[in-house]
Amino acid sequence: EVQLVESGGGLVKPGGSLRLSCAASGFTFRTFTMNWVRQAPGKGLEWVSTISSDSSWINYADSVKGRFTISRDNAKNSLHLQMNSLRVEDTAVYYCARVFPMLRWDPTLTVASDYWGQGTLVTVSS
Amino acid sequence: QSVLTQPPSASGTPGQRVTISCSGSSYNIGRNFVNWYRQLPGTAPKLLICRNNERPSGVPDRFSGSKYGASASLAISGLQSEDEADYYCAAWDDGLQGPVFGGGTKLTVL
């Protein structure tokens, strides 16, 4: 059974840092592209970042570029999101998600995520 | 303001067929695949439709997707009470060079 479990969320002051992790199991993690997607309280979904299976392709939303860093450890089946210079508007539930299998690499196909974790809440407040 | 535009709400009665629209532009829906997600209250999103009209394993054939130009729609037939949820469309945007979502449609089963 595919499982994604996020951790690392919490309360942090504006300007602070937080590192989210996502533990993957039940599938061959090293062969899948992964996403981080967030959802502010009462709001819709917002894509945050994507990393390819071998970390050779990384993409960020403009809203987090230069502040967030996505990474993965295929040996440990884990995905990470280092968040620096946090702002109040970064407050959200952060989900890690597996990208739907692709027959060939195509970044436009990274939109589809077939498995999601339960999410971890990040609250940025003074 | 979301890049993709969805109606904020929709409704239907059990057994009915309902559709949810998603409007974009030539930068996103017009030239890329559309995907649909369902989010039940307090849970993570679930992929319903990928690549315009493909259903991932386990998704009932009551759900179908279509695309026409820079717009798309999700159709749900045989509406059930458990279909009451938020629905989101998503697509790659060539201008922003990343995925974009619609603002979501809250479906109420009357």
mmCIF file of C-alpha atoms in Angstrom:
data_model
loop_
_atom_site.group_PDB
_atom_site.id
_atom_site.type_symbol
_atom_site.label_atom_id
_atom_site.label_comp_id
_atom_site.label_asym_id
_atom_site.label_seq_id
_atom_site.Cartn_x
_atom_site.Cartn_y
_atom_site.Cartn_z
ATOM 1 C CA GLU A 1 0.000 0.000 0.000
ATOM 2 C CA VAL A 2 1.335 3.401 -0.983
ATOM 3 C CA GLN A 3 1.863 5.661 2.016
ATOM 4 C CA LEU A 4 3.140 9.201 2.302
ATOM 5 C CA VAL A 5 3.564 10.662 5.774
ATOM 6 C CA GLU A 6 4.535 14.293 6.248
ATOM 7 C CA SER A 7 6.146 15.703 9.363
ATOM 8 C CA GLY A 8 7.914 18.840 10.548
ATOM 9 C CA GLY A 9 5.081 21.324 10.550
ATOM 10 C CA GLY A 10 4.458 23.710 13.408
ATOM 11 C CA LEU A 11 4.324 27.314 14.556
ATOM 12 C CA VAL A 12 7.125 29.624 13.457
ATOM 13 C CA LYS A 13 7.643 33.383 13.537
ATOM 14 C CA PRO A 14 7.861 35.443 10.337
ATOM 15 C CA GLY A 15 11.377 35.249 8.965
ATOM 16 C CA GLY A 16 11.949 31.869 10.552
ATOM 17 C CA SER A 17 12.722 28.492 9.028
ATOM 18 C CA LEU A 18 11.180 25.060 9.008
ATOM 19 C CA ARG A 19 12.063 21.764 7.352
ATOM 20 C CA LEU A 20 9.282 19.459 6.230
ATOM 21 C CA SER A 21 9.812 15.787 5.548
ATOM 22 C CA CYS A 22 7.765 13.153 3.784
ATOM 23 C CA ALA A 23 8.366 9.454 4.400
ATOM 24 C CA ALA A 24 7.362 7.264 1.480
ATOM 25 C CA SER A 25 6.592 3.560 1.486
ATOM 26 C CA GLY A 26 4.754 0.941 -0.548
ATOM 27 C CA PHE A 27 6.275 1.887 -3.901
ATOM 28 C CA THR A 28 9.655 2.301 -5.585
ATOM 29 C CA PHE A 29 10.262 5.849 -4.427
ATOM 30 C CA ARG A 30 13.447 6.391 -6.462
ATOM 31 C CA THR A 31 11.514 6.058 -9.758
ATOM 32 C CA PHE A 32 8.836 8.679 -9.085
ATOM 33 C CA THR A 33 8.733 12.441 -9.447
ATOM 34 C CA MET A 34 7.325 14.135 -6.337
ATOM 35 C CA ASN A 35 5.364 17.314 -5.610
ATOM 36 C CA TRP A 36 4.722 19.603 -2.663
ATOM 37 C CA VAL A 37 1.303 21.259 -2.758
ATOM 38 C CA ARG A 38 -0.130 23.561 -0.087
ATOM 39 C CA GLN A 39 -3.551 24.749 0.998
ATOM 40 C CA ALA A 40 -4.067 27.856 3.100
ATOM 41 C CA PRO A 41 -6.886 27.636 5.674
ATOM 42 C CA GLY A 42 -10.221 27.733 3.886
ATOM 43 C CA LYS A 43 -8.546 28.290 0.513
ATOM 44 C CA GLY A 44 -7.767 26.290 -2.609
ATOM 45 C CA LEU A 45 -4.785 24.235 -3.665
ATOM 46 C CA GLU A 46 -1.479 25.832 -4.647
ATOM 47 C CA TRP A 47 1.443 23.986 -6.214
ATOM 48 C CA VAL A 48 4.743 24.678 -4.413
ATOM 49 C CA SER A 49 7.556 22.587 -5.892
ATOM 50 C CA THR A 50 8.450 19.498 -7.942
ATOM 51 C CA ILE A 51 11.527 17.279 -8.001
ATOM 52 C CA SER A 52 12.246 14.560 -10.546
ATOM 53 C CA SER A 53 13.140 11.020 -9.531
ATOM 54 C CA ASP A 54 16.899 11.597 -9.773
ATOM 55 C CA SER A 55 16.777 15.241 -8.577
ATOM 56 C CA SER A 56 18.002 16.448 -11.979
ATOM 57 C CA TRP A 57 14.893 18.600 -12.564
ATOM 58 C CA ILE A 58 13.535 20.919 -9.881
ATOM 59 C CA ASN A 59 10.816 23.498 -10.203
ATOM 60 C CA TYR A 60 9.366 26.103 -7.829
ATOM 61 C CA ALA A 61 6.344 28.363 -7.760
ATOM 62 C CA ASP A 62 7.294 32.026 -8.047
ATOM 63 C CA SER A 63 5.815 32.632 -4.584
ATOM 64 C CA VAL A 64 8.488 30.455 -2.922
ATOM 65 C CA LYS A 65 11.429 30.684 -5.335
ATOM 66 C CA GLY A 66 14.610 31.690 -3.547
ATOM 67 C CA ARG A 67 13.165 30.864 -0.126
ATOM 68 C CA PHE A 68 12.229 27.168 -0.328
ATOM 69 C CA THR A 69 14.446 24.246 -1.331
ATOM 70 C CA ILE A 70 13.143 20.834 -2.295
ATOM 71 C CA SER A 71 15.327 17.748 -1.987
ATOM 72 C CA ARG A 72 15.069 13.993 -1.724
ATOM 73 C CA ASP A 73 17.040 11.053 -0.364
ATOM 74 C CA ASN A 74 16.250 8.014 -2.474
ATOM 75 C CA ALA A 75 18.264 5.753 -0.180
ATOM 76 C CA LYS A 76 15.974 6.715 2.709
ATOM 77 C CA ASN A 77 12.735 7.035 0.704
ATOM 78 C CA SER A 78 12.272 10.575 1.896
ATOM 79 C CA LEU A 79 11.314 13.943 0.440
ATOM 80 C CA HIS A 80 12.095 17.272 2.072
ATOM 81 C CA LEU A 81 11.153 20.922 1.844
ATOM 82 C CA GLN A 82 13.445 23.432 3.510
ATOM 83 C CA MET A 83 11.499 26.638 4.069
ATOM 84 C CA ASN A 84 13.408 29.826 4.927
ATOM 85 C CA SER A 85 12.346 33.449 5.316
ATOM 86 C CA LEU A 86 8.835 32.320 6.095
ATOM 87 C CA ARG A 87 5.975 34.774 5.667
ATOM 88 C CA VAL A 88 2.498 34.925 7.159
ATOM 89 C CA GLU A 89 1.109 34.028 3.735
ATOM 90 C CA ASP A 90 3.013 30.718 3.804
ATOM 91 C CA THR A 91 0.588 29.492 6.476
ATOM 92 C CA ALA A 92 -1.006 26.365 5.049
ATOM 93 C CA VAL A 93 -1.327 22.625 5.174
ATOM 94 C CA TYR A 94 1.550 21.214 3.130
ATOM 95 C CA TYR A 95 1.003 17.981 1.249
ATOM 96 C CA CYS A 96 3.593 15.776 -0.392
ATOM 97 C CA ALA A 97 2.262 13.934 -3.406
ATOM 98 C CA ARG A 98 3.467 11.341 -5.882
ATOM 99 C CA VAL A 99 3.277 12.257 -9.553
ATOM 100 C CA PHE A 100 1.150 9.920 -11.661
ATOM 101 C CA PRO A 101 3.423 7.511 -13.573
ATOM 102 C CA MET A 102 4.761 8.815 -16.863
ATOM 103 C CA LEU A 103 5.814 6.658 -19.787
ATOM 104 C CA ARG A 104 8.311 9.324 -20.799
ATOM 105 C CA TRP A 105 9.611 12.410 -19.029
ATOM 106 C CA ASP A 106 7.411 15.418 -19.683
ATOM 107 C CA PRO A 107 7.336 18.248 -17.129
ATOM 108 C CA THR A 108 3.789 19.183 -18.162
ATOM 109 C CA LEU A 109 2.640 15.816 -16.806
ATOM 110 C CA THR A 110 3.844 16.616 -13.293
ATOM 111 C CA VAL A 111 0.496 18.269 -12.623
ATOM 112 C CA ALA A 112 -1.182 14.935 -11.913
ATOM 113 C CA SER A 113 -0.548 13.502 -8.436
ATOM 114 C CA ASP A 114 -2.110 10.130 -7.686
ATOM 115 C CA TYR A 115 -1.158 9.641 -4.024
ATOM 116 C CA TRP A 116 -1.106 12.298 -1.305
ATOM 117 C CA GLY A 117 -0.052 12.386 2.313
ATOM 118 C CA GLN A 118 -2.360 13.580 5.071
ATOM 119 C CA GLY A 119 -0.597 16.942 5.200
ATOM 120 C CA THR A 120 1.286 18.877 7.863
ATOM 121 C CA LEU A 121 0.210 22.312 9.098
ATOM 122 C CA VAL A 122 2.653 25.198 8.968
ATOM 123 C CA THR A 123 1.588 28.321 10.832
ATOM 124 C CA VAL A 124 3.624 31.497 10.432
ATOM 125 C CA SER A 125 2.641 34.038 13.044
ATOM 126 C CA SER A 126 4.225 36.414 15.503
ATOM 127 C CA GLN B 1 -7.306 35.073 -8.105
ATOM 128 C CA SER B 2 -6.733 31.643 -9.622
ATOM 129 C CA VAL B 3 -5.328 31.184 -13.130
ATOM 130 C CA LEU B 4 -8.064 28.649 -13.915
ATOM 131 C CA THR B 5 -11.647 29.752 -13.312
ATOM 132 C CA GLN B 6 -14.264 27.487 -11.750
ATOM 133 C CA PRO B 7 -17.739 28.298 -10.441
ATOM 134 C CA PRO B 8 -17.570 28.530 -6.635
ATOM 135 C CA SER B 9 -20.540 26.226 -6.169
ATOM 136 C CA ALA B 10 -22.680 23.603 -7.869
ATOM 137 C CA SER B 11 -25.491 21.368 -6.734
ATOM 138 C CA GLY B 12 -27.593 18.413 -7.727
ATOM 139 C CA THR B 13 -29.941 15.782 -6.398
ATOM 140 C CA PRO B 14 -29.111 12.078 -5.938
ATOM 141 C CA GLY B 15 -29.046 10.236 -9.243
ATOM 142 C CA GLN B 16 -28.695 13.417 -11.271
ATOM 143 C CA ARG B 17 -25.858 14.271 -13.667
ATOM 144 C CA VAL B 18 -23.895 17.418 -12.888
ATOM 145 C CA THR B 19 -21.037 19.155 -14.655
ATOM 146 C CA ILE B 20 -18.357 21.469 -13.309
ATOM 147 C CA SER B 21 -16.586 23.824 -15.682
ATOM 148 C CA CYS B 22 -12.992 25.040 -15.719
ATOM 149 C CA SER B 23 -11.919 27.929 -17.900
ATOM 150 C CA GLY B 24 -8.328 28.755 -18.783
ATOM 151 C CA SER B 25 -6.306 30.134 -21.670
ATOM 152 C CA SER B 26 -4.078 29.090 -24.532
ATOM 153 C CA TYR B 27 -1.172 29.001 -22.072
ATOM 154 C CA ASN B 28 -2.654 26.232 -19.965
ATOM 155 C CA ILE B 29 -5.791 24.261 -20.859
ATOM 156 C CA GLY B 30 -5.532 25.285 -24.511
ATOM 157 C CA ARG B 31 -2.336 23.330 -25.062
ATOM 158 C CA ASN B 32 -1.895 21.017 -22.040
ATOM 159 C CA PHE B 33 -3.703 18.204 -20.271
ATOM 160 C CA VAL B 34 -6.385 18.911 -17.685
ATOM 161 C CA ASN B 35 -6.603 17.024 -14.401
ATOM 162 C CA TRP B 36 -9.385 16.924 -11.824
ATOM 163 C CA TYR B 37 -9.213 16.371 -8.075
ATOM 164 C CA ARG B 38 -11.834 15.778 -5.430
ATOM 165 C CA GLN B 39 -11.294 16.810 -1.825
ATOM 166 C CA LEU B 40 -13.636 15.531 0.845
ATOM 167 C CA PRO B 41 -13.861 17.691 3.992
ATOM 168 C CA GLY B 42 -10.764 17.385 6.160
ATOM 169 C CA THR B 43 -8.950 15.026 3.813
ATOM 170 C CA ALA B 44 -6.249 15.171 1.165
ATOM 171 C CA PRO B 45 -7.171 15.650 -2.498
ATOM 172 C CA LYS B 46 -7.765 12.601 -4.663
ATOM 173 C CA LEU B 47 -6.990 12.393 -8.374
ATOM 174 C CA LEU B 48 -10.216 11.754 -10.304
ATOM 175 C CA ILE B 49 -9.268 12.484 -13.906
ATOM 176 C CA CYS B 50 -5.827 12.866 -15.513
ATOM 177 C CA ARG B 51 -4.765 13.785 -19.025
ATOM 178 C CA ASN B 52 -8.186 15.235 -19.888
ATOM 179 C CA ASN B 53 -10.264 12.071 -19.636
ATOM 180 C CA GLU B 54 -8.309 9.185 -18.081
ATOM 181 C CA ARG B 55 -9.539 7.658 -14.858
ATOM 182 C CA PRO B 56 -6.849 6.330 -12.505
ATOM 183 C CA SER B 57 -7.381 2.833 -11.198
ATOM 184 C CA GLY B 58 -10.275 2.661 -8.746
ATOM 185 C CA VAL B 59 -12.131 5.757 -9.935
ATOM 186 C CA PRO B 60 -15.707 4.832 -10.963
ATOM 187 C CA ASP B 61 -16.835 5.462 -14.533
ATOM 188 C CA ARG B 62 -19.471 7.856 -13.132
ATOM 189 C CA PHE B 63 -16.701 10.456 -13.414
ATOM 190 C CA SER B 64 -15.643 11.709 -16.839
ATOM 191 C CA GLY B 65 -13.642 14.618 -18.171
ATOM 192 C CA SER B 66 -13.674 16.549 -21.422
ATOM 193 C CA LYS B 67 -11.802 19.464 -22.937
ATOM 194 C CA TYR B 68 -12.731 21.902 -25.675
ATOM 195 C CA GLY B 69 -10.334 24.635 -26.601
ATOM 196 C CA ALA B 70 -9.268 26.503 -23.472
ATOM 197 C CA SER B 71 -12.041 25.091 -21.308
ATOM 198 C CA ALA B 72 -12.743 21.770 -19.666
ATOM 199 C CA SER B 73 -15.472 20.122 -17.672
ATOM 200 C CA LEU B 74 -15.944 17.332 -15.192
ATOM 201 C CA ALA B 75 -19.153 15.337 -15.374
ATOM 202 C CA ILE B 76 -20.515 13.269 -12.506
ATOM 203 C CA SER B 77 -23.398 10.953 -13.301
ATOM 204 C CA GLY B 78 -25.563 9.073 -10.830
ATOM 205 C CA LEU B 79 -24.834 11.665 -8.149
ATOM 206 C CA GLN B 80 -24.400 10.241 -4.653
ATOM 207 C CA SER B 81 -24.386 11.901 -1.245
ATOM 208 C CA GLU B 82 -20.709 11.000 -0.816
ATOM 209 C CA ASP B 83 -19.886 13.108 -3.888
ATOM 210 C CA GLU B 84 -20.419 16.198 -1.758
ATOM 211 C CA ALA B 85 -16.916 17.691 -1.794
ATOM 212 C CA ASP B 86 -14.673 20.348 -3.301
ATOM 213 C CA TYR B 87 -13.521 19.763 -6.881
ATOM 214 C CA TYR B 88 -10.406 21.301 -8.423
ATOM 215 C CA CYS B 89 -9.138 21.426 -11.982
ATOM 216 C CA ALA B 90 -5.407 21.712 -12.692
ATOM 217 C CA ALA B 91 -3.167 22.085 -15.709
ATOM 218 C CA TRP B 92 0.374 23.015 -16.673
ATOM 219 C CA ASP B 93 0.821 26.678 -17.582
ATOM 220 C CA ASP B 94 3.410 27.366 -20.282
ATOM 221 C CA GLY B 95 3.728 31.010 -19.248
ATOM 222 C CA LEU B 96 4.279 30.367 -15.554
ATOM 223 C CA GLN B 97 6.175 27.140 -16.300
ATOM 224 C CA GLY B 98 4.404 25.225 -13.570
ATOM 225 C CA PRO B 99 1.080 23.667 -12.514
ATOM 226 C CA VAL B 100 -1.903 25.920 -11.859
ATOM 227 C CA PHE B 101 -5.152 25.098 -10.093
ATOM 228 C CA GLY B 102 -8.675 26.378 -10.318
ATOM 229 C CA GLY B 103 -10.175 28.019 -7.257
ATOM 230 C CA GLY B 104 -12.345 24.998 -6.561
ATOM 231 C CA THR B 105 -16.060 24.207 -6.815
ATOM 232 C CA LYS B 106 -18.037 23.147 -3.771
ATOM 233 C CA LEU B 107 -20.554 20.516 -4.832
ATOM 234 C CA THR B 108 -23.654 20.122 -2.686
ATOM 235 C CA VAL B 109 -25.909 17.100 -2.980
ATOM 236 C CA LEU B 110 -29.405 18.277 -2.109
#
